[in-house]
GROMACS .gro file of C-alpha atoms in nm:
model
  210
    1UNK     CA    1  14.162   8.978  16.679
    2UNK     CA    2  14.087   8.659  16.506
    3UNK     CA    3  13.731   8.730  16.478
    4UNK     CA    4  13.821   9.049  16.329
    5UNK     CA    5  14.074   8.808  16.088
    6UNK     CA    6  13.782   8.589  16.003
    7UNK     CA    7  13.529   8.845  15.926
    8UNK     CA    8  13.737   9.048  15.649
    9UNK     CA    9  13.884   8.723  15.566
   10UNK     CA   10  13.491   8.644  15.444
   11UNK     CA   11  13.415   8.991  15.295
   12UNK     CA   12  13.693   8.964  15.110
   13UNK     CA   13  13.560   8.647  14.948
   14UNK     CA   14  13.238   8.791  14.881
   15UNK     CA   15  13.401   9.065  14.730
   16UNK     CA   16  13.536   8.809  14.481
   17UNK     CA   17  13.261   8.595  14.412
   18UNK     CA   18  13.055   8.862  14.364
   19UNK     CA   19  13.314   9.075  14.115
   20UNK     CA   20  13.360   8.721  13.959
   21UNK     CA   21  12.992   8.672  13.936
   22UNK     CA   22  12.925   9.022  13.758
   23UNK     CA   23  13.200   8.977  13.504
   24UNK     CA   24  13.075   8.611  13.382
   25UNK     CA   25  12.659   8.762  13.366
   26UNK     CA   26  12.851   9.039  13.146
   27UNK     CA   27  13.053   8.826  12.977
   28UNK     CA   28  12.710   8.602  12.929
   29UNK     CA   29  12.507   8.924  12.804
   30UNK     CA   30  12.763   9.122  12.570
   31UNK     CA   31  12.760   8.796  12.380
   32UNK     CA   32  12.428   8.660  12.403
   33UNK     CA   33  12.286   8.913  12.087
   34UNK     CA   34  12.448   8.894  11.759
   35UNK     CA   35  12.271   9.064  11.452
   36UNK     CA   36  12.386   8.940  11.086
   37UNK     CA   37  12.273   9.127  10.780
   38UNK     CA   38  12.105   8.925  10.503
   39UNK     CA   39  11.957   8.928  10.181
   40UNK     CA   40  11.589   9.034  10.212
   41UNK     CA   41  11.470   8.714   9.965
   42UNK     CA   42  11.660   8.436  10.208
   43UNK     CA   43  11.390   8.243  10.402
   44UNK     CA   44  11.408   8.256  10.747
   45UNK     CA   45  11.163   8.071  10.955
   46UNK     CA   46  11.209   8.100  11.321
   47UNK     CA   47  10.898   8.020  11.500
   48UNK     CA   48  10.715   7.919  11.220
   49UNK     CA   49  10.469   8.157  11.204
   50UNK     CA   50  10.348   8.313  10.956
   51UNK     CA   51  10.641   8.561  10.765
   52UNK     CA   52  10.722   8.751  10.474
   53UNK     CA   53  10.826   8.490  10.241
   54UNK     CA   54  10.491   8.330  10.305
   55UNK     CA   55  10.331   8.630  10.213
   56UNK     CA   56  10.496   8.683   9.905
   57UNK     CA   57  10.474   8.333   9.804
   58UNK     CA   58  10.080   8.313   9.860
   59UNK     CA   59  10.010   8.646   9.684
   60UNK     CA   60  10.240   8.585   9.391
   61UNK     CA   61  10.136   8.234   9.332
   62UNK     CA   62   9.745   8.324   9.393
   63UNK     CA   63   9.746   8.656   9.106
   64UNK     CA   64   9.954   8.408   8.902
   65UNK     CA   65   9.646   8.165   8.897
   66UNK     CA   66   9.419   8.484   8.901
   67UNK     CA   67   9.526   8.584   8.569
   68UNK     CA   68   9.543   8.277   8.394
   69UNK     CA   69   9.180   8.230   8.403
   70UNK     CA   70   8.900   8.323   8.138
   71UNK     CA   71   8.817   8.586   8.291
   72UNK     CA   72   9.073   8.831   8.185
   73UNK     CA   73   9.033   8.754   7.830
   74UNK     CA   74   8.660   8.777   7.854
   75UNK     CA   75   8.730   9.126   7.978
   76UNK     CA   76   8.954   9.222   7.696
   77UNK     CA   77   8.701   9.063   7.446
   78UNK     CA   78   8.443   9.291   7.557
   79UNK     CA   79   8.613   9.648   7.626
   80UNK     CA   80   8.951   9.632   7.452
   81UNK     CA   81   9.151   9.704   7.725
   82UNK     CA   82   9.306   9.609   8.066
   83UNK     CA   83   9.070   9.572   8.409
   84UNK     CA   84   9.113   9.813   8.649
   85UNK     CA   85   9.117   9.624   8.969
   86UNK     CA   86   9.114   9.737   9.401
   87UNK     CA   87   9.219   9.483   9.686
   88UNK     CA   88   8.961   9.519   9.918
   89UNK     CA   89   8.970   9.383  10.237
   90UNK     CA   90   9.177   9.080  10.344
   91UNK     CA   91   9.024   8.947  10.692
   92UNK     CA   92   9.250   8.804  10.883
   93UNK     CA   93   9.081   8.483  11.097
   94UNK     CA   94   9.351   8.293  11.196
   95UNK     CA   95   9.481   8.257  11.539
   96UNK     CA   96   9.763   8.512  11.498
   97UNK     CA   97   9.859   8.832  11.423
   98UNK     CA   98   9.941   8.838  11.038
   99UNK     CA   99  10.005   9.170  10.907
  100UNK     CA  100   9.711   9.207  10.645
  101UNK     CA  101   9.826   9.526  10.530
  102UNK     CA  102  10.157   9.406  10.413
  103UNK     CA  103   9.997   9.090  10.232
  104UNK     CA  104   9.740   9.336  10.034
  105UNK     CA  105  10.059   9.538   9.954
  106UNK     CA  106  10.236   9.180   9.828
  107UNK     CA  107   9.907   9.164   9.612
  108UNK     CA  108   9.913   9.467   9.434
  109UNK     CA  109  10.300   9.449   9.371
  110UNK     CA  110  10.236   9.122   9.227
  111UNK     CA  111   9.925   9.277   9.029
  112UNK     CA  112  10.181   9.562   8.915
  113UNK     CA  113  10.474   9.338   8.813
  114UNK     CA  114  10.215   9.155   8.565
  115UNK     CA  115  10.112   9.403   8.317
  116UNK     CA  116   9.798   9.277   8.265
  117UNK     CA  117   9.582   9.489   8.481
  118UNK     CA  118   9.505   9.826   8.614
  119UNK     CA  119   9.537   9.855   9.001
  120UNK     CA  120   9.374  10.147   9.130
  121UNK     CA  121   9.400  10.304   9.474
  122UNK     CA  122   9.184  10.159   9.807
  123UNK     CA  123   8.938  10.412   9.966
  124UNK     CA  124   9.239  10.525  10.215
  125UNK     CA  125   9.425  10.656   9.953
  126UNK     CA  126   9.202  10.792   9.734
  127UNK     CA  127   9.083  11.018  10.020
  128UNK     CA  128   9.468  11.147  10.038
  129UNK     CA  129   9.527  11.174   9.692
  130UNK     CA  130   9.143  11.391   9.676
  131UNK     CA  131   9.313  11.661   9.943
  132UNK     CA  132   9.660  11.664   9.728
  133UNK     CA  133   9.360  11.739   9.401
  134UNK     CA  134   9.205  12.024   9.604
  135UNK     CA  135   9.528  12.149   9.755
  136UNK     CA  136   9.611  12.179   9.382
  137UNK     CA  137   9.300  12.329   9.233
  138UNK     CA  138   9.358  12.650   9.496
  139UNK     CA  139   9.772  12.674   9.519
  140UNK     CA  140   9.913  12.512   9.192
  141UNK     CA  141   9.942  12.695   8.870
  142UNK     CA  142   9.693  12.628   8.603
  143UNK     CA  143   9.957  12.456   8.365
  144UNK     CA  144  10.019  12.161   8.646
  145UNK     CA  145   9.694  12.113   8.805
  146UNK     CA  146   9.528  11.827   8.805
  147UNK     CA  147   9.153  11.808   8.738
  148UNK     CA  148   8.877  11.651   8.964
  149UNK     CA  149   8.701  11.352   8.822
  150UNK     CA  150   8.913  11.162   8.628
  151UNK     CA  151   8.994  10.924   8.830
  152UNK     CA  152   9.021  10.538   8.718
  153UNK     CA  153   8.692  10.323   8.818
  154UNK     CA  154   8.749   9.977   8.936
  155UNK     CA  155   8.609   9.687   8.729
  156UNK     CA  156   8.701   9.458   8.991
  157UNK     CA  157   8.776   9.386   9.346
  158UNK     CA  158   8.952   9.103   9.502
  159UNK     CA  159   8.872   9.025   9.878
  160UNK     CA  160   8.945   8.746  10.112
  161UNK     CA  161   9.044   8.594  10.468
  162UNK     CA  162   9.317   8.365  10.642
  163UNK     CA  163   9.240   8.095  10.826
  164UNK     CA  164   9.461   7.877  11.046
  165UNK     CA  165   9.434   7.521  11.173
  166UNK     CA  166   9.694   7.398  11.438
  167UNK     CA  167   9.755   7.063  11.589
  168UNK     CA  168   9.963   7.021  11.914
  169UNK     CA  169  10.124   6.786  12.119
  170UNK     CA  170  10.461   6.703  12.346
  171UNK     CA  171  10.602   6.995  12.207
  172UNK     CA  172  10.568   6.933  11.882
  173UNK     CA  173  10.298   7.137  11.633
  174UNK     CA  174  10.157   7.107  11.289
  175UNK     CA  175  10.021   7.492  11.149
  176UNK     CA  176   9.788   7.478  10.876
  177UNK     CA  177   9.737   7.828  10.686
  178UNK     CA  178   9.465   7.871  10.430
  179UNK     CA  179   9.417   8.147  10.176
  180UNK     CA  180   9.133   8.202  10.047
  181UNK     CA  181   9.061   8.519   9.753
  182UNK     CA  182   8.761   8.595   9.537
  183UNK     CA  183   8.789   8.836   9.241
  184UNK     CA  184   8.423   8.996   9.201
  185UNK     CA  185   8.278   9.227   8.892
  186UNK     CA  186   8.217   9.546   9.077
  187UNK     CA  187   7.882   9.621   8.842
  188UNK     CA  188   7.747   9.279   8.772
  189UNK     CA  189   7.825   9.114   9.183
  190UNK     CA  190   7.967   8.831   8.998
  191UNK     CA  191   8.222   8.646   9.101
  192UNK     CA  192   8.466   8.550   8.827
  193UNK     CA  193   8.742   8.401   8.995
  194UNK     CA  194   8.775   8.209   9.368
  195UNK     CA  195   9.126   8.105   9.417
  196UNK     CA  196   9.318   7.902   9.740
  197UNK     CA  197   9.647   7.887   9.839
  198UNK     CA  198   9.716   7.620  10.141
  199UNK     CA  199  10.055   7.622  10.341
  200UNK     CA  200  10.144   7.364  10.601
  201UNK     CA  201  10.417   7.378  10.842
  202UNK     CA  202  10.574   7.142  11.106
  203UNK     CA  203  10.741   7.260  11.401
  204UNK     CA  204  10.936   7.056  11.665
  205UNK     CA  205  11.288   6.994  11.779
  206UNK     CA  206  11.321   6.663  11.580
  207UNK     CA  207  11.314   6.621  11.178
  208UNK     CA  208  10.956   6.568  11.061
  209UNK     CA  209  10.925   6.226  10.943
  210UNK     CA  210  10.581   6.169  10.774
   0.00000   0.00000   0.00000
């Protein structure tokens, strides 16, 4: 009879510890996530990688310097109007995964916001836009159709890569990201601007103290 005693006396216990132990690794998970809307300019730099803001920082800073070179002015001196310019490709050739599409998007917004030139579509697009042109020429009326070769050559075409440099030790690392873009005359092959935007980042538990 005591055995008997002992033994539900124990399961009993185990019950509880175990009931207690569930409750506390729900407790621990329904409060472990919290999500917190914010503005989509704040900077928020978690792992230090690379991010948006750095992506919209390099590309707005870089067609910033792009377009306050002579070479824009030259163009305007000679043909009286804006340059019509495509973002080729952007290699990416750091040690990462960057999102290159959504930095060559960041460069044509920034192209856009300017004014001062004429961004035309990449090769991707075009090829949509060609099927929308020939869906038109057989379905759409003759008043809103819209004709086949008139589309907006390129004078210009910026390309480039990313690099990356890092440094590590005891937990501590140093990132080093560089930008590099070249703006080249589609007809001529010259290049008539190089540009480089450099970002360097420090990530560790403590305060960086140089």
């Amino acid at each position: 009879m005591d055995k008997i005693l002992a033994a539900e006396t124990a399961v009993y216990k185990y019950t509880i510890y175990a009931v207690l132990i569930g409750i506390i690794a729900f407790s621990g998970c329904s409060s472990s996530k919290q999500v917190t809307r914010v503005d989509a300019d704040t900077t928020i730099d978690l792992s230090g990688r690379w991010n948006d803001t750095d992506s919209r920082m390099v590309a707005d800073e870089m067609i910033d310097d792009c377009l306050n070179h002579p070479w824009i002015n030259n163009h305007g001196m000679n043909t009286g109007g804006k340059p019509a310019v495509i973002v080729g490709g952007i290699r990416n050739k750091s040690m990462e995964h960057i999102p290159v599409a959504t930095f060559i998007t960041d460069i044509e917004r920034a192209f856009i916001n300017t004014g001062k030139v004429r961004p035309v579509s990449s090769s991707g697009e075009r090829s949509e836009i060609r099927e929308e042109r020939a869906d038109q020429a057989e379905f759409a009326s003759l008043e809103t159709v819209k004709r086949m070769g008139q589309e907006l050559g390129a004078d210009y075409m910026m390309t480039g890569e990313i690099n990356t440099i890092e440094d590590r030790v005891e937990g501590k690392q140093v990132v080093f990201y560089q930008t590099d873009l070249t703006l080249t005359n589609i007809e001529t092959n010259e290049k008539v601007w190089i540009g480089q935007k450099e970002i360097k980042k420090f990530i560790g538990r403590g305060k960086f103290k140089p």
